[in-house]
Coordinates of C-alpha atoms in Angstrom, one line a residue:
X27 CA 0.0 0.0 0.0
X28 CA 1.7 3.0 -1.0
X29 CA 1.7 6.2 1.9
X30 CA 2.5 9.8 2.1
X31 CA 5.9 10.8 4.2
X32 CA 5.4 12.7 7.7
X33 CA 8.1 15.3 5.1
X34 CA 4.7 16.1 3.5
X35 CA 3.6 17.6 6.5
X36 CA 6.5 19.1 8.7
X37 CA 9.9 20.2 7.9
X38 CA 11.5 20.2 10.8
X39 CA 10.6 20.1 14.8
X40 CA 11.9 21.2 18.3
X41 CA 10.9 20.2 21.7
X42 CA 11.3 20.7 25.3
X43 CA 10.3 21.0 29.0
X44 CA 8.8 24.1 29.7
X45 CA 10.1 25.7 32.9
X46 CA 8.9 28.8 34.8
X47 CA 10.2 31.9 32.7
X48 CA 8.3 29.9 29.6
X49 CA 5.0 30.2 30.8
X50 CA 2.4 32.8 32.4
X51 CA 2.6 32.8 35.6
X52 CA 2.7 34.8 39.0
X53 CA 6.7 34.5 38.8
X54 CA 6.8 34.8 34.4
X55 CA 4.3 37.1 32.6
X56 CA 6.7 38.0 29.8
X57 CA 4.9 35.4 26.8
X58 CA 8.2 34.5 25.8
X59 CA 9.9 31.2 25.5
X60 CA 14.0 31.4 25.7
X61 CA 15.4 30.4 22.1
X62 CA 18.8 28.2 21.4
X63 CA 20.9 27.2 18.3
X64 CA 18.3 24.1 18.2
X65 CA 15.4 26.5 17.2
X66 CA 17.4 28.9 15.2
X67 CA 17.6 26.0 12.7
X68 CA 14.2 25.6 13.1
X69 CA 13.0 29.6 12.6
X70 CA 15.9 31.4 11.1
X71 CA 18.0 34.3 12.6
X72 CA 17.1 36.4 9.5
X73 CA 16.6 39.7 11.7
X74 CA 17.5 41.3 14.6
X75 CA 15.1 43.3 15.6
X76 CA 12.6 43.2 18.9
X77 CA 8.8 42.7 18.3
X78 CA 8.4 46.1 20.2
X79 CA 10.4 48.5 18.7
X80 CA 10.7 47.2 15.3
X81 CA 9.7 44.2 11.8
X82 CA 10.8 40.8 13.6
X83 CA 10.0 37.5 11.8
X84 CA 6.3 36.4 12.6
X85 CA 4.9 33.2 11.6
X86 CA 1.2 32.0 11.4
X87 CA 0.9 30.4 13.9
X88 CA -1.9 27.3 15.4
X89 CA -1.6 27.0 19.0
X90 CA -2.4 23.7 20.4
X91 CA -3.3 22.1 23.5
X92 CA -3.8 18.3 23.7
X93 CA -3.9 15.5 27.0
X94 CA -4.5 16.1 30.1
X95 CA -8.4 16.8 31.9
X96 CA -8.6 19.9 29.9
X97 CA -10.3 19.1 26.2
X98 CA -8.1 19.9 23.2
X99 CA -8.0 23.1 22.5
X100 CA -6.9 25.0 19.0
X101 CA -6.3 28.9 18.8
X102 CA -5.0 30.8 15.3
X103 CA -2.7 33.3 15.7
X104 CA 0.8 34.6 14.9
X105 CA 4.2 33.5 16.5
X106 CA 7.4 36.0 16.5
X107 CA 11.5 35.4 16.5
X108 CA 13.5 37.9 17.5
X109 CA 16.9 38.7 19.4
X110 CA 16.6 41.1 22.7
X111 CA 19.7 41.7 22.2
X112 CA 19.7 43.4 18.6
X113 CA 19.6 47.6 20.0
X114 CA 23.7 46.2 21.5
X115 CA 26.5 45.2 18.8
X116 CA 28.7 44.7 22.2
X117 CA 27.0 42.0 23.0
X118 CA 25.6 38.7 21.3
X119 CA 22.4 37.3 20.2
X120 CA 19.8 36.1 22.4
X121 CA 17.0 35.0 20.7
X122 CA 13.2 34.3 21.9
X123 CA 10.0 33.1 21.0
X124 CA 7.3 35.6 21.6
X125 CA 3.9 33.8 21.8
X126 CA 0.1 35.2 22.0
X127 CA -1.3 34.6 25.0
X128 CA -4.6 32.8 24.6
X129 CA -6.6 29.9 25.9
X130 CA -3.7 27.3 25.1
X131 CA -0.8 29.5 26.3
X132 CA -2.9 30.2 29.7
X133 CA -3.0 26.5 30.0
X134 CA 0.6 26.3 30.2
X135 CA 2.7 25.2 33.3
X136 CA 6.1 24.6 34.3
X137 CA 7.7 21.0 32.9
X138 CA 4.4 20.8 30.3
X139 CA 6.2 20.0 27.2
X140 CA 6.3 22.2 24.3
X141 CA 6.5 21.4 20.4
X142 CA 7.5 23.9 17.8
X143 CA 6.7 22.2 14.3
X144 CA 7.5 23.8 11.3
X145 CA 5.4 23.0 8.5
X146 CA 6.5 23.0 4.8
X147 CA 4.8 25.8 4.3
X148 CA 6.5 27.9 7.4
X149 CA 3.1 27.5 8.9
X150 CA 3.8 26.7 13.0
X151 CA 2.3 24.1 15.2
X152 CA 2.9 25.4 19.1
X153 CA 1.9 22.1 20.7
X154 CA 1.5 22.0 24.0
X155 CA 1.2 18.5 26.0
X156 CA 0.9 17.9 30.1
X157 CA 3.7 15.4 31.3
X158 CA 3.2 11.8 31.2
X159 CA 0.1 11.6 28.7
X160 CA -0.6 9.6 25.6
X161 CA -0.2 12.0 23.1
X162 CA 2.8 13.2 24.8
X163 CA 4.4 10.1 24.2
X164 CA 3.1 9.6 20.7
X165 CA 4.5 13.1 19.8
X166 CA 7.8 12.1 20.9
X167 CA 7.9 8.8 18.9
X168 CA 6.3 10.1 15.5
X169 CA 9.0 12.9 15.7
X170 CA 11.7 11.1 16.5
X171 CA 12.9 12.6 19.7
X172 CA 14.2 11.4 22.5
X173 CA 12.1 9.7 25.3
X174 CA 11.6 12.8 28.1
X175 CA 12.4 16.3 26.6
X176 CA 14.5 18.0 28.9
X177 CA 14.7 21.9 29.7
X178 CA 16.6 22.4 26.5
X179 CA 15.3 22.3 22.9
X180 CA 16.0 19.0 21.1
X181 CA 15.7 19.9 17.0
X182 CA 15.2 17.3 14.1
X183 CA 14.9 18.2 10.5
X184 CA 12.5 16.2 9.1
X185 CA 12.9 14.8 5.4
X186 CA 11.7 11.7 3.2
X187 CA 14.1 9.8 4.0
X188 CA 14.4 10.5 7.8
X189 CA 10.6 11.1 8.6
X190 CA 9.6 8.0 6.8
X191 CA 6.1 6.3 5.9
X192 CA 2.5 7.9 7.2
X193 CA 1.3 4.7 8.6
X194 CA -1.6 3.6 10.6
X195 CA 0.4 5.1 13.7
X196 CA 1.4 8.3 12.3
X197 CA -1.8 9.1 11.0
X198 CA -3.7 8.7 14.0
X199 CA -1.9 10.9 15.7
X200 CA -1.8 13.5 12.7
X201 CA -5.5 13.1 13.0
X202 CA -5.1 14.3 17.0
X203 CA -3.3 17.3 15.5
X204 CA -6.3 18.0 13.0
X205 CA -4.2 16.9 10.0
X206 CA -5.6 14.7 7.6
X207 CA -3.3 13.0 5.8
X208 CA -3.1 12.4 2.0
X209 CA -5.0 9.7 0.4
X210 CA -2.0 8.7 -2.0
X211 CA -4.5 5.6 -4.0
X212 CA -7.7 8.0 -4.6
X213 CA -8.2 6.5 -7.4
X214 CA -8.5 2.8 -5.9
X215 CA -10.5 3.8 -3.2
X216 CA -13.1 5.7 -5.5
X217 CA -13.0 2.7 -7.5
X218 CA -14.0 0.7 -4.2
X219 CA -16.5 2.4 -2.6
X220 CA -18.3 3.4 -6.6
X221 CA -21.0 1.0 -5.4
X222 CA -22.1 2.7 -2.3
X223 CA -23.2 6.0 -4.4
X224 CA -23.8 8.8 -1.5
X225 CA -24.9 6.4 1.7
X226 CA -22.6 4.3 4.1
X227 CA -23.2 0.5 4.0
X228 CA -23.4 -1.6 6.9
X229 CA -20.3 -1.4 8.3
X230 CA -20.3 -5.1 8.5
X231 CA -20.3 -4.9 4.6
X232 CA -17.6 -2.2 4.6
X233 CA -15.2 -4.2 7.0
X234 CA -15.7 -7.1 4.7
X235 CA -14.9 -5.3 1.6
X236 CA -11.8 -3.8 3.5
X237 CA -10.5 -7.5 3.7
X238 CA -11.5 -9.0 0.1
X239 CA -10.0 -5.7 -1.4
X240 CA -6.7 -7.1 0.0
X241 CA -6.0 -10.6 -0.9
X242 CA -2.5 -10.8 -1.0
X243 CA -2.2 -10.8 3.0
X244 CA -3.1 -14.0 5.1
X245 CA -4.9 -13.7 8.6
X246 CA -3.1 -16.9 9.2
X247 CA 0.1 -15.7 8.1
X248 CA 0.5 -12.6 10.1
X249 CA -2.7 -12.0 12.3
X250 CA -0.4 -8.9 13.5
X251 CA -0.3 -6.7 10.2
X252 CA -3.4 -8.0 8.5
X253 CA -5.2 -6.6 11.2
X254 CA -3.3 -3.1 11.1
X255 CA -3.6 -3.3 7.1
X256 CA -7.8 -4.3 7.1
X257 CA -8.0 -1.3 9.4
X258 CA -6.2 1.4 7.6
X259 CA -7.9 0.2 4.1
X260 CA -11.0 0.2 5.9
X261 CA -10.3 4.0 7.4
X262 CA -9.3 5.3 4.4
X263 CA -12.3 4.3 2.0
X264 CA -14.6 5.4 5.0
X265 CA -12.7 8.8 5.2
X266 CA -13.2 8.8 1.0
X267 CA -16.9 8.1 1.2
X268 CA -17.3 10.8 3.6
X269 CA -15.6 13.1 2.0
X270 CA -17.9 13.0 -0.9
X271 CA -21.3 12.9 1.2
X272 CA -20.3 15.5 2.8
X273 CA -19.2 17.6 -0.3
X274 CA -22.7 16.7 -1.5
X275 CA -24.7 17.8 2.1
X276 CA -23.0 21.2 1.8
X277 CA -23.1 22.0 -1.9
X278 CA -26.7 21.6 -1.2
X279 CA -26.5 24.2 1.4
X280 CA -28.2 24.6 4.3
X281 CA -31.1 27.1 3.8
X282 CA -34.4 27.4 6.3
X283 CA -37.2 29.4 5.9
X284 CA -35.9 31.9 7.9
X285 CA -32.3 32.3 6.4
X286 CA -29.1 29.8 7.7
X287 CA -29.6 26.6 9.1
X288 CA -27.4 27.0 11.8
X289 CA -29.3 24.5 13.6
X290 CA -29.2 22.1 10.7
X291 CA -25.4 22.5 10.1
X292 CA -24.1 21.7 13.7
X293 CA -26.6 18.5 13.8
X294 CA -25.4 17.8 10.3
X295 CA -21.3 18.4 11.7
X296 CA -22.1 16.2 14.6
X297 CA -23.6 13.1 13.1
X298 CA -20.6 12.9 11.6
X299 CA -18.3 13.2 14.0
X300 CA -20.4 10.2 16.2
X301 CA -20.2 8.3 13.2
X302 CA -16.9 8.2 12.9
X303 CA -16.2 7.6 16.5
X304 CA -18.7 4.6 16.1
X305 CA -17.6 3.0 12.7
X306 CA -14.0 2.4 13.8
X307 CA -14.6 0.6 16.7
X308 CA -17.1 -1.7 14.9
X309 CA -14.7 -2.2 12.3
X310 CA -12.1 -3.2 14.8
X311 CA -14.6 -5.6 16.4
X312 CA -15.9 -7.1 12.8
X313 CA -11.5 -7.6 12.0
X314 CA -10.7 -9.3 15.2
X315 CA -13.5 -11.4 14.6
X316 CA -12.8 -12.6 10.9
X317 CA -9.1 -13.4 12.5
X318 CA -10.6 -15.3 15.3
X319 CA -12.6 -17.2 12.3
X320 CA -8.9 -17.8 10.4
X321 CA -7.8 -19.4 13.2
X322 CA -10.6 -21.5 14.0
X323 CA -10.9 -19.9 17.4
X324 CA -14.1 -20.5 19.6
X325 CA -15.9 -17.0 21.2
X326 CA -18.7 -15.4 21.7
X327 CA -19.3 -11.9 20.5
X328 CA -21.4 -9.6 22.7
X329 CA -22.2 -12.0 25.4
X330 CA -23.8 -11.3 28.6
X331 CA -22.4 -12.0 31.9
X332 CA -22.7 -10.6 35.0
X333 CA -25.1 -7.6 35.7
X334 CA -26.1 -7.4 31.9
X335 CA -22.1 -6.8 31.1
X336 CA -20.9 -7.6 27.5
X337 CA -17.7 -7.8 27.2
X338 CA -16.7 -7.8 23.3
X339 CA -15.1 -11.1 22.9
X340 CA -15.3 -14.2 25.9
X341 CA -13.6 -17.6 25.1
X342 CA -14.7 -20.1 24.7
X343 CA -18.4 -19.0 24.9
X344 CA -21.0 -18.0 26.7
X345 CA -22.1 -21.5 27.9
X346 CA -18.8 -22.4 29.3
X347 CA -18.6 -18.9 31.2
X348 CA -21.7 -19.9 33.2
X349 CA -20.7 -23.2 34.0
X350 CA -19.5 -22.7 37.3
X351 CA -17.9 -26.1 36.5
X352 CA -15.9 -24.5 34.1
X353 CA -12.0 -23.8 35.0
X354 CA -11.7 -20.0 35.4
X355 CA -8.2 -20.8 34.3
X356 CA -9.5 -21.7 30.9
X357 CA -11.4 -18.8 30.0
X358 CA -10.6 -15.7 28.5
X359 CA -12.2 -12.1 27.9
X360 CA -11.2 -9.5 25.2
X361 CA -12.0 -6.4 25.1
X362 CA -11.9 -4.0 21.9
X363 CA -11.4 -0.3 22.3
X364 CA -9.6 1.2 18.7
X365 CA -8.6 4.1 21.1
X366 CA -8.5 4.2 25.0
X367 CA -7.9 7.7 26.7
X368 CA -9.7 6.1 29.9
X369 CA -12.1 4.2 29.0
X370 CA -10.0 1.0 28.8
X371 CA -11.5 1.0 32.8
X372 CA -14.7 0.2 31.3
X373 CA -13.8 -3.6 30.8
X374 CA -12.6 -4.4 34.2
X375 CA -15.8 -5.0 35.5
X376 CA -16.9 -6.7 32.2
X377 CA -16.8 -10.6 33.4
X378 CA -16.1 -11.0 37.1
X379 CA -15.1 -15.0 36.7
X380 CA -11.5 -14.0 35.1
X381 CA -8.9 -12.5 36.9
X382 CA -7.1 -10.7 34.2
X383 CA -8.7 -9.0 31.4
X384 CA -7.5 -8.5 28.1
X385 CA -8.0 -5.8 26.1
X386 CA -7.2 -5.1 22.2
X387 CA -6.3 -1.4 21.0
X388 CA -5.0 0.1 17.9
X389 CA -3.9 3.2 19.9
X390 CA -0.4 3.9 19.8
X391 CA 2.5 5.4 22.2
X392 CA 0.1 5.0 25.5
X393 CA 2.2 6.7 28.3
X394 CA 4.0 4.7 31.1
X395 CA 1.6 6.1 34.0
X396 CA -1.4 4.2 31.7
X397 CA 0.4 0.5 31.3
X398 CA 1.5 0.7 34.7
X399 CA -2.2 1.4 35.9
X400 CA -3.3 -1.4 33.8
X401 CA -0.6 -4.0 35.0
X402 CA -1.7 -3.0 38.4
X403 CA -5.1 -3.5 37.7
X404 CA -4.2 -6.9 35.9
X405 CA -5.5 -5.6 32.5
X406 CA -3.1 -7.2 29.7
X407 CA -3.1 -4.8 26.8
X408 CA -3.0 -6.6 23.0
X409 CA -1.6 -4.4 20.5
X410 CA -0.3 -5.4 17.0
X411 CA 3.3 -6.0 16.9
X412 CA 3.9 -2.9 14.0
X413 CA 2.5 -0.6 17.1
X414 CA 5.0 -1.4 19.5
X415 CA 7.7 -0.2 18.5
X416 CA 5.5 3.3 18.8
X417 CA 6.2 2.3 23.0
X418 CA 9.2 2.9 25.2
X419 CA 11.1 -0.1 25.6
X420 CA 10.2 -0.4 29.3
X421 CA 6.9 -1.1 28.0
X422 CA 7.5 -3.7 25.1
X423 CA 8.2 -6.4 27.2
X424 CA 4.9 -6.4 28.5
X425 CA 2.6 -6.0 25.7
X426 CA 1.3 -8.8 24.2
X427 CA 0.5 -9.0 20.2
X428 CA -2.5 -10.8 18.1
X429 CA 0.0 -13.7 17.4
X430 CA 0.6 -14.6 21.2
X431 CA -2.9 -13.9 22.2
X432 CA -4.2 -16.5 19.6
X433 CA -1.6 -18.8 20.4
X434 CA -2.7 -18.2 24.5
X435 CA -6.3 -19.0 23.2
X436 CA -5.6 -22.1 21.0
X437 CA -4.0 -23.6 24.3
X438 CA -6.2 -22.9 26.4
X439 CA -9.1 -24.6 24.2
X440 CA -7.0 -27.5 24.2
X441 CA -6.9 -28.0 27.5

């Protein structure tokens, strides 16, 4: 499957630990964040000039907030480089980043960390993340950085050959930034999803058109990146169709009797938004179980157990779950989540009969504070193996892919 390059959408990227001077605060109110050789590479030293006495170099500018119990946030607005020290020849540059302050930047605290992306059209991307979340860690990995920034900036230029592939990892999180990535086989996809005019199928009927549109990869070959490849080809035609429904909903406009139908556009701009959030995990469900099939697995798919709970998968079935006969140590529960945030909580209480709960996820990079929460609430996460290298290595160890959790399964059943 051919891919876009992360190159097509940054240039070049600098990161770091905020500390008290960066940020608003009742010690720091001067909107300025200290700048280095690192992020001269990154912005230039084309002037010398102060923002308030004279032309510095300004950038558009989206300011971004993202993890944490605050919602993400997004704010336009401009960004600018300059050296305080350009009214002094005696002495040398001293360079800073003069920011807007805003929503976002009010957010800000002392070792948040911070993420100056340069886009390839000198557009900027002032990302700001708490310590210790997700997307903190995904940032870090789909940049290439190191594992913690530190109170210095940490640069990399980013080019095809050293930003590689957009793959299922990188564009999730891309989509977290409110990039959508390129859709480099258009015209396969229009030629897949020709049949479904202006109306989604049954997802059931998309997911299985995902996997026939892909024959030359085996769910009993490689469980692992058939069920990474099923998703992304399933993503990408559902992104195609909706880009063409949606083309069609608002070249139609929406007119009332009374002018705009604002009311009409924001239900309109929200049923799509759920359906997206709903398709995917479907889709992940309808994958896992055609893999399950491949492997001649038994399950149950949506079976009840305790207090009307339905956990997604439970092995061998639901009869053998209320057998209290049955050896515990036999049976199995999966969950499927396609992303977690918190909610991977949900499945603990899913099917009280087994100890430890596994759970499958397609989200990548999940921060250290999450898996060792989950360990210690003996939840097993199951991810597939092209996602973790997307983890520290601290964290590898641990995680358990499709292959093994089949091959846990199969034995059990034997048993």
């Amino acid at each position: 499957m051919r891919r876009g390059y992360l190159s097509d959408h940054f240039a070049a990227v600098a990161a770091k630990r905020l500390a008290v001077v960066d940020t608003i605060t009742a010690q720091s109110n001067q909107h300025e964040v200290t700048g280095s050789k690192v992020l001269r590479r990154i912005l230039g030293d084309t002037t010398r000039s102060a923002p308030r006495s004279g032309p510095d170099t300004r950038f558009h500018a989206t300011y971004v907030w993202l993890g944490g119990e605050q919602e993400a946030l997004s704010e336009e607005g401009r960004l600018s480089w300059y050296d305080s020290r350009a009214n002094d020849p005696t002495r040398s540059a001293e360079w800073r980043l003069y920011y807007q302050g805003n929503p976002v930047t009010e957010l800000m605290e002392p070792g948040d960390s911070l993420f100056v992306a340069r886009r390839p059209d000198d557009h900027i991307l002032f990302i700001v993340t708490p310590d210790g979340t997700d997307i903190q860690s995904q940032l870090v990995w789909l940049f290439g950085l190191s594992e913690q920034p530190s109170l210095a900036f940490e640069q990399r230029e980013i080019t095809r050959d050293s930003g590689g592939e957009v793959d299922f990892a990188a564009r999730f999180i891309l989509d977290e930034l409110g990039i959508e990535a390129a859709e480099p086989e258009a015209d396969l996809l229009d030629s897949l999803i020709e049949r479904f005019g202006l109306k989604f199928p049954k997802t059931r009927v998309f997911s299985e058109l995902a996997r026939t549109s892909l024959p030359e990869i085996s769910a009993q070959d490689d469980p692992d990146e058939v069920l990474l490849s099923w998703m992304e080809r399933e993503e990408l035609m559902f992104r195609r169709l909706e880009r063409r429904i949606v083309a069609d909903r608002i070249a139609n406009g929406f007119a009332g009797p009374d002018g705009a139908d604002v009311d009409g556009f924001l239900k309109f701009s929200l049923s799509v938004q759920n359906t997206r959030k709903a398709r995917v995990g479907l889709a992940l469900e309808n994958h896992l179980e055609a893999i399950f099939l491949a492997h001649d697995v038994r399950y149950a798919r949506g079976a009840e157990t305790e207090n009307k709970n339905k956990p997604d998968f439970l092995f061998p079935g639901q009869d053998q779950y209320r057998d209290p006969s049955f050896p515990v140590e036999l049976l199995t529960m999966l969950g499927s989540k396609s992303t977690l945030k918190d909610r991977w909580r949900q499945v603990l209480s899913e099917a009280e009969r087994i100890p430890v709960k596994h759970l499958a996820t397609l989200s990548p990079g999940l921060s250290e504070n999450q898996t060792d929460e989950m360990r210690a609430k003996s939840l097993q996460l199951v991810v597939p193996r092209g996602l973790h290298e997307t983890y520290r290595n601290t964290q590898r160890a641990w995680l358990m892919d499709m292959r093994a959790f089949l091959a846990m399964v199969r034995t059990r059943q034997r048993a």
